[in-house]
mmCIF file of C-alpha atoms in Angstrom:
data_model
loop_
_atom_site.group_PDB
_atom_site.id
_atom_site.type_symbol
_atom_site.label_atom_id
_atom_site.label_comp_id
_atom_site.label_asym_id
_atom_site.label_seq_id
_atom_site.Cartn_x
_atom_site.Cartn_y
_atom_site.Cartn_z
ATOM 1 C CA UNK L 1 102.139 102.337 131.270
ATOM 2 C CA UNK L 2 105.491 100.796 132.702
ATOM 3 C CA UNK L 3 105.239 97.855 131.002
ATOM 4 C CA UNK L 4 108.025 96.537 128.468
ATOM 5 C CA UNK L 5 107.147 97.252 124.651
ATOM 6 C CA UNK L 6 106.028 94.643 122.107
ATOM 7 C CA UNK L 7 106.716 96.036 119.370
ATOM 8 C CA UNK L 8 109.599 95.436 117.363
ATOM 9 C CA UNK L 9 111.669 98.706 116.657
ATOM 10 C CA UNK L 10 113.958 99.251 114.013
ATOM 11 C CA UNK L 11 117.073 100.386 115.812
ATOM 12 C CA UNK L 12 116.730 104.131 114.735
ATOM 13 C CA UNK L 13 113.419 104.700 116.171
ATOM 14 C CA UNK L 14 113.752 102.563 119.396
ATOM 15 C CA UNK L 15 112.134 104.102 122.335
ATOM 16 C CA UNK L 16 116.096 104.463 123.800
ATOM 17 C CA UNK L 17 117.303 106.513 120.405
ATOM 18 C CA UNK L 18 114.367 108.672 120.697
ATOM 19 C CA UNK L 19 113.059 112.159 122.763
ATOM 20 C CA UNK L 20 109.419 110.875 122.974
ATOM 21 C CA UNK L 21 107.843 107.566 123.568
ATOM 22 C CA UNK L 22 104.112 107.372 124.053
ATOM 23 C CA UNK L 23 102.323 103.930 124.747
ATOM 24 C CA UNK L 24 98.798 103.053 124.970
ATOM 25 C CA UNK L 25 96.319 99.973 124.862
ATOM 26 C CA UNK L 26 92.844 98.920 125.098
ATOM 27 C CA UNK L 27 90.870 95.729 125.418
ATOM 28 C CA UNK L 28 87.954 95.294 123.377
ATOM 29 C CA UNK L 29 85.467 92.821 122.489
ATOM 30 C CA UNK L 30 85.060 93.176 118.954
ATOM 31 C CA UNK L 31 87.699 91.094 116.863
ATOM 32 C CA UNK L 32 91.153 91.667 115.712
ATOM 33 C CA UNK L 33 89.879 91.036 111.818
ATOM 34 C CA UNK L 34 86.843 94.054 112.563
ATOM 35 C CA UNK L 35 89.807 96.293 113.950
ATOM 36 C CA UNK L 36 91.676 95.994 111.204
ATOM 37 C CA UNK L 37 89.350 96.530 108.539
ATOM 38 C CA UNK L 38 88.935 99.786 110.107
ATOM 39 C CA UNK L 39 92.491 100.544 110.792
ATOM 40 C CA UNK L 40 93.922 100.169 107.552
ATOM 41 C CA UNK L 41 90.725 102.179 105.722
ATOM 42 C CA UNK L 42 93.073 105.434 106.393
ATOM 43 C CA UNK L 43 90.878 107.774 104.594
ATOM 44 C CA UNK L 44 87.967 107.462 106.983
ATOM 45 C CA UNK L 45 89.818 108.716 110.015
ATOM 46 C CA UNK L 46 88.662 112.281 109.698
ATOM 47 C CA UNK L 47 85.146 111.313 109.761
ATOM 48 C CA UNK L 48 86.024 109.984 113.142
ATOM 49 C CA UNK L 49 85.690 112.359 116.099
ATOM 50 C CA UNK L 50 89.597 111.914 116.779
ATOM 51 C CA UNK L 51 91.515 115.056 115.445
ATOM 52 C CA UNK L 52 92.648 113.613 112.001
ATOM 53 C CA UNK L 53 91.792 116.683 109.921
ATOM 54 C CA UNK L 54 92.825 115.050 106.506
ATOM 55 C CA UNK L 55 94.462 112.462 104.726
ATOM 56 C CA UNK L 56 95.320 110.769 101.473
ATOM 57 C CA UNK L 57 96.596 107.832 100.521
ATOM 58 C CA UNK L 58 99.417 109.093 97.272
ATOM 59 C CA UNK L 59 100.113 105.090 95.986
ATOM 60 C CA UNK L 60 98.113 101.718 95.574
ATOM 61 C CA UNK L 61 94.270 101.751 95.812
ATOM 62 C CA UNK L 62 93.794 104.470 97.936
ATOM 63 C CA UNK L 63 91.321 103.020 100.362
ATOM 64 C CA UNK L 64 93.476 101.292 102.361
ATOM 65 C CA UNK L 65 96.757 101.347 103.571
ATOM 66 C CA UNK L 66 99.475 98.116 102.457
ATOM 67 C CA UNK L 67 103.206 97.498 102.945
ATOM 68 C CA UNK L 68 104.459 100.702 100.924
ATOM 69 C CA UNK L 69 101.973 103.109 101.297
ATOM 70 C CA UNK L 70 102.574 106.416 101.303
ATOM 71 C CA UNK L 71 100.418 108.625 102.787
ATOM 72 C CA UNK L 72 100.056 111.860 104.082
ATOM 73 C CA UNK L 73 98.318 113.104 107.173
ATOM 74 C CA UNK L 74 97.371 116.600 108.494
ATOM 75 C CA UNK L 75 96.588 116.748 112.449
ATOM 76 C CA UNK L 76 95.368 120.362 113.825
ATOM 77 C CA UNK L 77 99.237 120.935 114.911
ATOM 78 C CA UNK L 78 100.982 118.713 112.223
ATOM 79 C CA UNK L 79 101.635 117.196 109.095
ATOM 80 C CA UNK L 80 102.527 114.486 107.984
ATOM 81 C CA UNK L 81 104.565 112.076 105.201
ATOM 82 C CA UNK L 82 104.853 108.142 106.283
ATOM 83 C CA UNK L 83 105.283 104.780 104.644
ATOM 84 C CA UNK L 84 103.999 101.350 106.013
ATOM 85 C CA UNK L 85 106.570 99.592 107.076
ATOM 86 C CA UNK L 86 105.218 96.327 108.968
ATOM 87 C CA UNK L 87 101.871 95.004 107.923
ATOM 88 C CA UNK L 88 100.593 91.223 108.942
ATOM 89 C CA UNK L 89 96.934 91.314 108.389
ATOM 90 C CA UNK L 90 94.916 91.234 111.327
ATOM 91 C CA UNK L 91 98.106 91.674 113.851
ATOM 92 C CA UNK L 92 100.033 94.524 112.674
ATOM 93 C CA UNK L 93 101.016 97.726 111.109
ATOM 94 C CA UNK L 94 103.190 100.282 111.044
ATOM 95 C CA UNK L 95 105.233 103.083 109.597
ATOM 96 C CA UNK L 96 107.782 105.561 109.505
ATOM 97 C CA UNK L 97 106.688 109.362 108.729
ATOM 98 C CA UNK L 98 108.378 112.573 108.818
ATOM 99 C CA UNK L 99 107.129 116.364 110.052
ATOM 100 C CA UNK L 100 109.425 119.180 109.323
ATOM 101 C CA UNK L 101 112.861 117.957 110.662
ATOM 102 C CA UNK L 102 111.037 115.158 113.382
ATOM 103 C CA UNK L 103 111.293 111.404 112.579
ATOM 104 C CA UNK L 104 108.744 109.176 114.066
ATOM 105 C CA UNK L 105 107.661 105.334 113.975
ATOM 106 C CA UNK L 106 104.097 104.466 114.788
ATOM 107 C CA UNK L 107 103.021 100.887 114.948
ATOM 108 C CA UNK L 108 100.174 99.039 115.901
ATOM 109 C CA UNK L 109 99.545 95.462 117.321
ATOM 110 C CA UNK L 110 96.685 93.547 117.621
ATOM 111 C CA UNK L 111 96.468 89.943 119.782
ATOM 112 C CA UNK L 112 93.571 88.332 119.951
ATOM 113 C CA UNK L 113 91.804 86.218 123.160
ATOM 114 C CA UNK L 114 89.184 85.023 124.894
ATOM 115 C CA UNK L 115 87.763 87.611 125.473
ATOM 116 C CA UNK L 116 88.362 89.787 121.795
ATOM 117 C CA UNK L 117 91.072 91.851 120.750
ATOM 118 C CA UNK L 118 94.120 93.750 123.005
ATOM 119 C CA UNK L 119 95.344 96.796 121.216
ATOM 120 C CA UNK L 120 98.407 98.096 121.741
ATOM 121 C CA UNK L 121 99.667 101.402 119.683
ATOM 122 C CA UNK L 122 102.881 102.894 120.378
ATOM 123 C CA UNK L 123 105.042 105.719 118.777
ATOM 124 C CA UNK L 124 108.204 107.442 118.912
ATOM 125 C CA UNK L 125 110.108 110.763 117.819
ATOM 126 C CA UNK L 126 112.893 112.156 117.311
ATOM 127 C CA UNK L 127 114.663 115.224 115.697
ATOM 128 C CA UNK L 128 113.359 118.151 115.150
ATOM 129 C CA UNK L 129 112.282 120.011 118.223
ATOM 130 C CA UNK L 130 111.672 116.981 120.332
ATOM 131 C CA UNK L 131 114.488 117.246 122.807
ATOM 132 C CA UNK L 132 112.133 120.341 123.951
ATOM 133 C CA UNK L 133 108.893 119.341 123.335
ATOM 134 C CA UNK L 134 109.350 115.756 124.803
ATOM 135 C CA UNK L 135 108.619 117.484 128.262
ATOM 136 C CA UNK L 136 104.627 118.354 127.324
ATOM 137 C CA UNK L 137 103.932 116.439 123.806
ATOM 138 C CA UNK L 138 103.931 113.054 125.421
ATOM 139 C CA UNK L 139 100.765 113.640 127.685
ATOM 140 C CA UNK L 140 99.060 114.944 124.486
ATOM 141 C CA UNK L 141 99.979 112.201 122.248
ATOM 142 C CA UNK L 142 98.755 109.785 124.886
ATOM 143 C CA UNK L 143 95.261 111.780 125.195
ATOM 144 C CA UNK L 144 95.235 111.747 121.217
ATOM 145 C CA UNK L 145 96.215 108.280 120.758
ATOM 146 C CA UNK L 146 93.803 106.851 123.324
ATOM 147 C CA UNK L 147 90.862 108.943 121.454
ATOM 148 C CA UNK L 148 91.880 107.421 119.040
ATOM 149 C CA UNK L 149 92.181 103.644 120.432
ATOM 150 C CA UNK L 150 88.005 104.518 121.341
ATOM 151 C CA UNK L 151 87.197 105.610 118.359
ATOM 152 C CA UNK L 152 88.881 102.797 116.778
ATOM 153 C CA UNK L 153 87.108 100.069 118.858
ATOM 154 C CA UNK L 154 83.748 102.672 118.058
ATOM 155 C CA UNK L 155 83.918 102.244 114.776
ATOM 156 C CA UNK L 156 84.653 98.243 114.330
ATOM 157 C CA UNK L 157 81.941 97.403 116.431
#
């Protein structure tokens, strides 16, 4: 995907400041208010086929995520520490998170139409080992993130 971002970076994670920038989207039927219920219920993405392996929610309720959160996330490769950032029910969410010595800024936008609900997910990274790894991990991360953009639309429907 060529086309421009639109998300809104903070400066320190803009795709130009960072080693790795992955994009994806997806148009689905099912609304932006079904997405969301499912994408802020953190805790049930490792029942979802998508390689989540764990997480847990360390402040608030602990079902869901909210501005503040803190959470921490365990992928077969990595793990995780982050903190929502952005969140405007039903449109968008996002947050910062740390691995090791790699910063990275995941967000999430959701714009509804005619015909449902256009996802768009994007992420960046930085640090750590990415000035190496930014010539395989992006293809992954895309793979990942689009199982993930399936699942997602799976599960709200």
């Amino acid at each position: 995907m060529d086309s421009p971002s639109k998300i809104t970076w903070p400066d320190y994670y803009h795709p130009r400041n960072s080693h790795i920038h992955v994009k994806n989207q997806i148009q689905t039927a099912v609304t932006a208010e079904n997405i969301w219920a499912c994408l802020v219920r953190a805790p049930c993405w490792p029942n979802w086929k998508h390689t989540t392996t764990s997480l847990q929610i360390l402040n608030g309720d602990g079902i869901e995520l909210h501005k503040g959160s803190i959470f921490k996330w365990q992928t077969k490769k990595l793990s995780f520490e982050c903190t929502v950032v952005e969140y405007q029910t039903h449109k968008k969410l996002a947050w910062k998170g740390k691995s090791g010595s790699m910063d990275m800024y995941h967000a999430w936008l959701l714009q509804e139409n005619d015909n449902g609900c256009e996802i768009y997910t994007e992420t960046t990274q930085r640090n750590g080992m990415t000035w190496l790894s930014k010539y395989f991990a992006p293809k992954h991360i895309h793979l990942y993130h689009q199982q993930w953009l399936d699942e997602l639309q799976q599960q709200a429907e």
